[in-house]
Amino acid sequence: MIMEKLKELFFYWSLALVFMTVPFPKDSLNSLSIIILTLAWLFYKPFSEKIKRLKKMALPFSILSSLFWLNLIGLFYTDDLFLGMGVVQKNLPFLILSIVIFSSDISKDSIKYLFKIFSISVVAASLFAVSKALYFSIHNLGDFFYYAEFSKLLEIHTTYFALLLVLALVYFLFQMRIKNKSTFILYVTASIFLLIMIYIVSSRISIIALAVAFTVICLKEFKNNNKVISILVLMCGLLLTVAYLFSPNIQKRNTGNSDFGMATPNLSTRSLHWQGVINTISSANPFLGLGTGATDESLYNEYKELGFKEGYRFKYNAHNQFLESALSFGLPGIITLITILSFFIFISYKDNDLFYLTIALVFITFMMTESILERQKGIVVFALFFTSCLVLKISKKEEISA
């Protein structure tokens, strides 16, 4: 009995570690936590129970893990097998986390606690970055309180860090009705701090995602007949959006250069960027794509022909997950991605869960201007939120039926 309790404790501790390490530097730390989780899962519960549980989750498991199988199939027709194998390895969390989480009997309270851990970890990682930025500023080593310079302190791409900030902020905003006064004050403080972080990071798409989140919260309050709160939320959302868009940091972004002299993407380069991607898709096989890991050189050459110097020099990817999927896997890639997102939205909407609906819309918003599923941070956080959402829904149905 004691041994079983220890196994269960080790499993949940390992799962919490995966959520906790997502916003911190070095993907290797998060990879190690996934390995530890897998080992803990092997000794947690009999395999007969795991298989039985996985059968119940057969549909969501098949949908999410299809992103891994798609990459594996893409190896058979890629022109760069070595790079393709690296991409398949990077996409392993889609398979591993699907098996581990969908086959485990994780309670509703545990899922909510894991999101709390994730959100607090994002705040902690942000504080770590702020302390480093302050240190560099005090010692006249540069101003790191802006855009990519700030994200470098955590060794995370700007857009991915902005995604983590918005996801954590959404969690805190949806917890505002908590009755405990001290916890409420902490959540409000954390929300204000994350809003400041979003300003410092200055990712334009995060501002749009934030506007989407505030719109959903406004509709939620309006539906619950809290019209005054609904109007206040709407006004706050509009004021924040306008304030961000006309802030010095965002205006600086639109010049196309950072204080360090590096080129930054601006609105005028997006059409040229995506034109290069569309041209590459058209010239390749639109039904199957170029295969796993084979898109890069073809895309870079197209940038060069179009005169998109920054894209060619800095080796930009598609900067749109839908185009990225079409580039690599053609029509099956697009269908798979849309199916996953549609399933996510359908389950959330059907269960009237506006928190998960907001999360789904935030992911979709970021996918419009970033290839979110091309880096480990994006892969892991998407897999964690998707699997947790579905586990929570199944647990809720089982409680009702019991």
Coordinates of C-alpha atoms in Angstrom, one line a residue:
M1 CA 0.0 0.0 0.0
I2 CA 2.8 2.4 0.9
M3 CA 4.7 1.5 -2.2
E4 CA 1.6 2.2 -4.4
K5 CA 1.2 5.6 -2.7
L6 CA 4.9 6.4 -3.4
K7 CA 4.5 5.4 -7.1
E8 CA 1.5 7.6 -7.4
L9 CA 3.3 10.5 -5.7
F10 CA 6.3 10.1 -8.0
F11 CA 4.0 10.0 -11.1
Y12 CA 2.2 13.2 -10.2
W13 CA 5.5 14.9 -9.2
S14 CA 7.0 14.0 -12.5
L15 CA 3.9 15.3 -14.4
A16 CA 4.1 18.5 -12.5
L17 CA 7.8 18.8 -13.4
V18 CA 6.9 18.7 -17.1
F19 CA 4.5 21.6 -16.7
M20 CA 6.9 23.4 -14.5
T21 CA 10.0 23.3 -16.8
V22 CA 8.2 24.5 -20.0
P23 CA 8.9 28.2 -19.5
F24 CA 12.5 27.9 -18.3
P25 CA 15.7 27.9 -20.4
K26 CA 17.1 24.9 -22.1
D27 CA 14.8 22.4 -23.8
S28 CA 17.0 19.7 -22.4
L29 CA 15.5 20.3 -18.9
N30 CA 12.0 19.8 -20.2
S31 CA 13.1 16.7 -22.2
L32 CA 14.6 15.2 -19.0
S33 CA 11.4 15.8 -17.2
I34 CA 9.4 14.0 -19.9
I35 CA 11.9 11.0 -19.6
I36 CA 11.4 11.0 -15.8
L37 CA 7.6 11.1 -16.3
T38 CA 7.8 8.1 -18.7
L39 CA 9.7 6.1 -16.2
A40 CA 7.3 7.0 -13.4
W41 CA 4.3 6.0 -15.7
L42 CA 5.9 2.6 -16.3
F43 CA 5.6 1.7 -12.6
Y44 CA 2.3 3.6 -12.0
K45 CA -0.8 1.4 -12.2
P46 CA -1.0 -2.0 -13.9
F47 CA -0.8 -2.1 -17.7
S48 CA -4.2 -3.7 -18.0
E49 CA -5.7 -0.5 -16.4
K50 CA -3.6 1.7 -18.7
I51 CA -4.8 -0.1 -21.8
K52 CA -8.4 0.0 -20.6
R53 CA -8.1 3.7 -20.0
L54 CA -6.4 4.3 -23.4
K55 CA -9.2 2.5 -25.2
K56 CA -11.7 5.0 -23.7
M57 CA -9.5 7.8 -25.0
A58 CA -9.0 6.2 -28.4
L59 CA -10.4 9.1 -30.5
P60 CA -8.4 12.0 -28.9
F61 CA -5.3 9.8 -28.7
S62 CA -5.5 9.0 -32.4
I63 CA -6.1 12.6 -33.3
L64 CA -3.2 14.1 -31.3
S65 CA -0.7 11.4 -31.9
S66 CA -1.4 11.7 -35.7
L67 CA 1.0 14.7 -35.7
F68 CA 3.8 12.3 -34.7
W69 CA 2.8 9.6 -37.2
L70 CA 2.5 12.2 -40.0
N71 CA 6.1 13.2 -39.4
L72 CA 7.2 9.5 -39.3
I73 CA 5.4 8.8 -42.7
G74 CA 7.1 11.9 -44.1
L75 CA 10.5 10.3 -43.7
F76 CA 9.6 7.9 -46.6
Y77 CA 9.7 10.7 -49.2
T78 CA 11.9 13.4 -47.7
D79 CA 15.1 14.3 -49.5
D80 CA 16.9 14.9 -46.1
L81 CA 16.5 11.7 -44.1
F82 CA 19.0 12.8 -41.4
L83 CA 17.3 16.1 -40.7
G84 CA 13.9 14.4 -40.9
M85 CA 14.9 11.9 -38.2
G86 CA 15.7 14.9 -36.0
V87 CA 12.3 16.4 -36.6
V88 CA 10.6 13.0 -35.8
Q89 CA 12.5 12.9 -32.5
K90 CA 11.4 16.5 -31.7
N91 CA 7.8 15.5 -32.3
L92 CA 7.9 12.5 -29.9
P93 CA 6.1 14.4 -27.1
F94 CA 2.9 14.1 -29.2
L95 CA 3.1 10.4 -28.9
I96 CA 4.6 10.1 -25.4
L97 CA 2.4 12.6 -23.6
S98 CA -0.7 11.2 -25.4
I99 CA 0.0 7.7 -24.1
V100 CA 1.0 8.7 -20.6
I101 CA -1.8 11.2 -19.9
F102 CA -4.6 9.5 -21.8
S103 CA -3.9 6.2 -20.1
S104 CA -3.7 7.6 -16.6
D105 CA -6.6 8.2 -14.3
I106 CA -5.9 11.9 -13.5
S107 CA -8.5 13.7 -11.4
K108 CA -10.1 17.0 -12.3
D109 CA -8.5 18.7 -9.3
S110 CA -5.1 17.5 -10.3
I111 CA -5.5 18.9 -13.8
K112 CA -6.4 22.3 -12.4
Y113 CA -3.5 22.2 -10.1
L114 CA -1.1 21.4 -13.0
F115 CA -2.3 24.5 -14.8
K116 CA -1.7 26.5 -11.7
I117 CA 1.8 25.2 -11.5
F118 CA 2.4 26.0 -15.2
S119 CA 1.1 29.6 -14.7
I120 CA 3.2 30.2 -11.6
S121 CA 6.2 28.8 -13.4
V122 CA 5.7 31.3 -16.2
V123 CA 5.7 34.1 -13.6
A124 CA 8.8 32.7 -12.0
A125 CA 10.6 32.4 -15.3
S126 CA 9.6 36.0 -16.1
L127 CA 11.0 37.2 -12.8
F128 CA 14.2 35.4 -13.5
A129 CA 14.5 37.2 -16.9
V130 CA 13.7 40.6 -15.3
S131 CA 16.4 40.0 -12.6
K132 CA 19.0 39.3 -15.4
A133 CA 17.9 42.3 -17.4
L134 CA 18.2 44.5 -14.3
Y135 CA 21.7 43.1 -13.7
F136 CA 22.8 43.9 -17.2
S137 CA 21.2 47.4 -17.0
I138 CA 22.9 48.3 -13.7
H139 CA 26.3 47.2 -15.1
N140 CA 25.8 49.1 -18.4
L141 CA 25.8 45.9 -20.4
G142 CA 22.8 46.9 -22.5
D143 CA 19.1 47.4 -22.4
F144 CA 17.4 44.0 -22.5
F145 CA 13.9 45.2 -21.6
Y146 CA 12.6 44.9 -25.2
Y147 CA 11.4 42.3 -27.7
A148 CA 14.0 39.6 -28.7
E149 CA 16.7 41.0 -26.4
F150 CA 14.5 40.1 -23.4
S151 CA 13.6 36.6 -24.6
K152 CA 17.3 35.9 -25.1
L153 CA 17.7 36.0 -21.4
L154 CA 15.5 32.9 -21.2
E155 CA 16.9 31.4 -24.4
I156 CA 13.3 31.2 -25.7
H157 CA 12.1 32.5 -29.1
T158 CA 10.0 35.7 -28.5
T159 CA 6.7 34.4 -29.9
Y160 CA 6.9 31.2 -27.9
F161 CA 7.6 33.1 -24.7
A162 CA 4.7 35.5 -25.6
L163 CA 2.4 32.4 -26.1
L164 CA 3.4 31.1 -22.6
L165 CA 2.7 34.6 -21.1
V166 CA -0.8 34.8 -22.7
L167 CA -1.7 31.2 -21.6
A168 CA -0.7 31.9 -18.0
L169 CA -2.6 35.2 -18.1
V170 CA -5.7 33.5 -19.4
Y171 CA -5.5 31.0 -16.5
F172 CA -5.3 33.8 -13.9
L173 CA -8.1 35.8 -15.5
F174 CA -10.4 32.8 -15.3
Q175 CA -9.6 32.4 -11.7
M176 CA -10.7 35.9 -10.6
R177 CA -13.9 34.8 -9.0
I178 CA -12.0 32.9 -6.3
K179 CA -13.4 33.7 -2.9
N180 CA -10.2 33.7 -0.9
K181 CA -9.2 37.4 -0.7
S182 CA -5.4 36.8 -0.4
T183 CA -5.4 34.4 -3.3
F184 CA -7.4 36.9 -5.4
I185 CA -4.9 39.7 -4.7
L186 CA -2.0 37.4 -5.7
Y187 CA -3.8 36.5 -9.0
V188 CA -4.5 40.1 -9.8
T189 CA -0.9 41.0 -9.1
A190 CA 0.3 38.1 -11.3
S191 CA -2.0 39.2 -14.1
I192 CA -0.7 42.8 -14.0
F193 CA 2.9 41.5 -14.0
L194 CA 2.2 39.3 -17.0
L195 CA 0.6 42.2 -18.8
I196 CA 3.8 44.2 -18.2
M197 CA 5.8 41.2 -19.5
I198 CA 3.7 41.1 -22.7
Y199 CA 4.5 44.8 -23.2
I200 CA 8.2 44.2 -22.8
V201 CA 8.2 41.2 -25.2
S202 CA 6.2 43.3 -27.7
S203 CA 4.9 40.4 -29.8
R204 CA 2.1 41.8 -31.9
I205 CA 0.3 38.6 -32.2
S206 CA 0.1 38.3 -28.4
I207 CA -1.9 41.5 -28.3
I208 CA -4.4 40.1 -30.8
A209 CA -4.6 36.9 -28.8
L210 CA -5.1 38.9 -25.6
A211 CA -8.0 40.8 -27.4
V212 CA -9.5 37.4 -28.3
A213 CA -9.2 36.3 -24.6
F214 CA -10.9 39.4 -23.3
T215 CA -13.7 39.1 -25.8
V216 CA -14.5 35.5 -24.7
I217 CA -14.4 36.6 -21.0
C218 CA -16.7 39.5 -21.8
L219 CA -19.2 37.1 -23.6
K220 CA -18.9 34.7 -20.6
E221 CA -19.9 37.5 -18.1
F222 CA -22.7 38.7 -20.4
K223 CA -24.1 35.2 -20.7
N224 CA -24.1 34.9 -16.9
N225 CA -26.1 38.2 -16.8
N226 CA -23.2 40.1 -15.3
K227 CA -23.6 43.0 -17.7
V228 CA -21.7 45.6 -15.7
I229 CA -18.7 43.2 -15.4
S230 CA -19.0 42.4 -19.1
I231 CA -18.8 46.1 -20.0
L232 CA -15.9 46.6 -17.7
V233 CA -14.0 43.7 -19.2
L234 CA -14.7 44.9 -22.7
M235 CA -13.5 48.4 -21.9
C236 CA -10.3 47.1 -20.2
G237 CA -9.7 44.8 -23.3
L238 CA -10.1 47.7 -25.7
L239 CA -8.0 50.1 -23.7
L240 CA -5.2 47.5 -23.3
T241 CA -5.3 46.7 -27.0
V242 CA -5.1 50.4 -28.1
A243 CA -2.4 51.1 -25.4
Y244 CA -0.3 48.2 -26.6
L245 CA -0.6 49.0 -30.3
F246 CA 0.4 52.6 -29.9
S247 CA 3.1 52.0 -27.3
P248 CA 6.7 52.9 -28.0
N249 CA 7.8 49.2 -28.0
I250 CA 5.3 48.2 -30.7
Q251 CA 6.0 51.3 -32.7
K252 CA 9.7 50.5 -32.6
R253 CA 8.8 47.0 -33.9
N254 CA 7.2 48.5 -36.9
T255 CA 10.5 50.2 -37.9
G256 CA 11.9 46.8 -38.7
N257 CA 15.1 47.3 -36.6
S258 CA 15.9 46.6 -32.9
D259 CA 18.2 48.8 -30.8
F260 CA 20.9 46.2 -31.4
G261 CA 20.8 46.8 -35.1
M262 CA 19.1 43.5 -36.0
A263 CA 16.3 43.3 -38.5
T264 CA 12.9 42.5 -37.0
P265 CA 9.8 41.3 -38.9
N266 CA 7.3 44.1 -39.7
L267 CA 3.9 44.2 -41.4
S268 CA 5.3 45.1 -44.8
T269 CA 7.4 41.9 -45.0
R270 CA 4.6 39.5 -44.1
S271 CA 3.0 39.4 -47.6
L272 CA 6.4 38.8 -49.3
H273 CA 7.2 36.1 -46.7
W274 CA 4.0 34.1 -47.2
Q275 CA 4.2 34.5 -50.9
G276 CA 7.5 32.7 -50.8
V277 CA 5.8 29.9 -48.8
I278 CA 2.8 29.6 -51.1
N279 CA 5.1 29.5 -54.2
T280 CA 7.1 26.7 -52.6
I281 CA 4.0 24.7 -51.9
S282 CA 2.7 25.2 -55.4
S283 CA 6.0 24.1 -57.0
A284 CA 6.2 21.1 -54.7
N285 CA 3.7 18.3 -54.3
P286 CA 0.6 20.0 -52.9
F287 CA -1.0 16.6 -52.0
L288 CA 1.9 15.2 -50.0
G289 CA 4.2 18.1 -49.4
L290 CA 8.0 17.9 -49.4
G291 CA 8.3 15.4 -46.5
T292 CA 9.7 15.6 -42.9
G293 CA 12.6 18.0 -42.7
A294 CA 12.8 18.7 -46.4
T295 CA 11.1 22.1 -46.6
D296 CA 13.9 24.4 -45.5
E297 CA 16.3 24.8 -48.5
S298 CA 13.4 25.0 -51.0
L299 CA 11.8 27.7 -49.0
Y300 CA 15.0 29.7 -48.5
N301 CA 15.8 29.6 -52.3
E302 CA 12.3 31.0 -52.9
Y303 CA 13.0 33.8 -50.5
K304 CA 16.1 34.6 -52.4
E305 CA 14.3 34.7 -55.7
L306 CA 11.7 37.0 -54.3
G307 CA 14.3 39.3 -52.9
F308 CA 13.3 38.6 -49.3
K309 CA 16.8 39.1 -47.9
E310 CA 15.9 38.8 -44.2
G311 CA 14.1 35.5 -44.8
Y312 CA 17.0 34.1 -46.7
R313 CA 19.7 35.3 -44.4
F314 CA 18.0 34.3 -41.1
K315 CA 16.4 31.1 -42.5
Y316 CA 12.8 32.0 -41.6
N317 CA 10.3 29.1 -41.5
A318 CA 6.8 29.7 -42.9
H319 CA 5.7 31.7 -39.8
N320 CA 2.2 30.2 -40.1
Q321 CA 1.5 26.8 -38.8
F322 CA -1.2 26.1 -41.5
L323 CA 1.2 26.9 -44.3
E324 CA 4.0 25.0 -42.5
S325 CA 1.9 21.9 -42.3
A326 CA 1.0 22.2 -46.0
L327 CA 4.6 22.7 -46.9
S328 CA 5.8 19.6 -45.2
F329 CA 2.8 17.2 -45.6
G330 CA 0.5 18.8 -48.2
L331 CA -3.2 18.2 -47.9
P332 CA -2.9 15.5 -45.1
G333 CA -1.0 18.0 -43.0
I334 CA -3.7 20.7 -43.3
I335 CA -6.5 18.2 -42.7
T336 CA -4.7 16.8 -39.6
L337 CA -4.1 20.3 -38.0
I338 CA -7.6 21.5 -38.7
T339 CA -9.1 18.3 -37.3
I340 CA -7.1 18.6 -34.1
L341 CA -8.1 22.3 -33.6
S342 CA -11.7 21.6 -34.5
F343 CA -11.9 18.7 -32.1
F344 CA -10.4 20.9 -29.3
I345 CA -13.0 23.7 -30.0
F346 CA -15.9 21.3 -30.4
I347 CA -15.3 19.6 -27.1
S348 CA -14.8 22.9 -25.3
Y349 CA -17.9 24.5 -26.8
K350 CA -20.1 21.4 -26.3
D351 CA -19.1 21.3 -22.6
N352 CA -19.6 25.1 -22.3
D353 CA -16.0 25.3 -21.1
L354 CA -14.9 28.9 -22.1
F355 CA -11.5 28.5 -20.5
Y356 CA -10.5 25.7 -22.9
L357 CA -12.3 27.5 -25.7
T358 CA -10.1 30.5 -25.1
I359 CA -7.0 28.4 -24.9
A360 CA -7.9 26.9 -28.3
L361 CA -8.5 30.3 -29.8
V362 CA -5.2 31.6 -28.4
F363 CA -3.3 28.7 -30.1
I364 CA -5.1 29.4 -33.4
T365 CA -4.3 33.1 -33.2
F366 CA -0.6 32.4 -32.6
M367 CA -0.6 29.8 -35.4
M368 CA -1.6 32.5 -37.9
T369 CA 1.8 34.2 -37.7
E370 CA 4.1 31.6 -36.2
S371 CA 4.9 27.9 -36.9
I372 CA 4.1 27.0 -33.3
L373 CA 4.6 23.3 -33.7
E374 CA 8.1 23.5 -35.1
R375 CA 9.9 23.9 -31.7
Q376 CA 9.8 21.8 -28.6
K377 CA 8.3 24.6 -26.5
G378 CA 5.3 24.8 -28.8
I379 CA 5.0 21.1 -29.2
V380 CA 5.0 20.3 -25.5
V381 CA 2.7 23.1 -24.4
F382 CA 0.2 22.3 -27.1
A383 CA 0.3 18.5 -26.3
L384 CA -0.1 19.3 -22.5
F385 CA -3.1 21.6 -22.9
F386 CA -4.8 19.3 -25.4
T387 CA -4.4 16.1 -23.4
S388 CA -5.3 17.8 -20.2
C389 CA -8.5 19.3 -21.7
L390 CA -9.7 15.9 -22.9
V391 CA -8.8 14.1 -19.7
L392 CA -10.7 16.7 -17.7
K393 CA -13.8 16.2 -19.9
I394 CA -13.7 12.4 -19.6
S395 CA -13.2 12.6 -15.8
K396 CA -16.2 14.9 -15.6
K397 CA -18.4 12.5 -17.6
E398 CA -17.4 9.6 -15.4
E399 CA -18.3 11.6 -12.3
I400 CA -21.7 12.3 -13.7
S401 CA -22.3 8.7 -14.8
A402 CA -21.2 7.5 -11.4

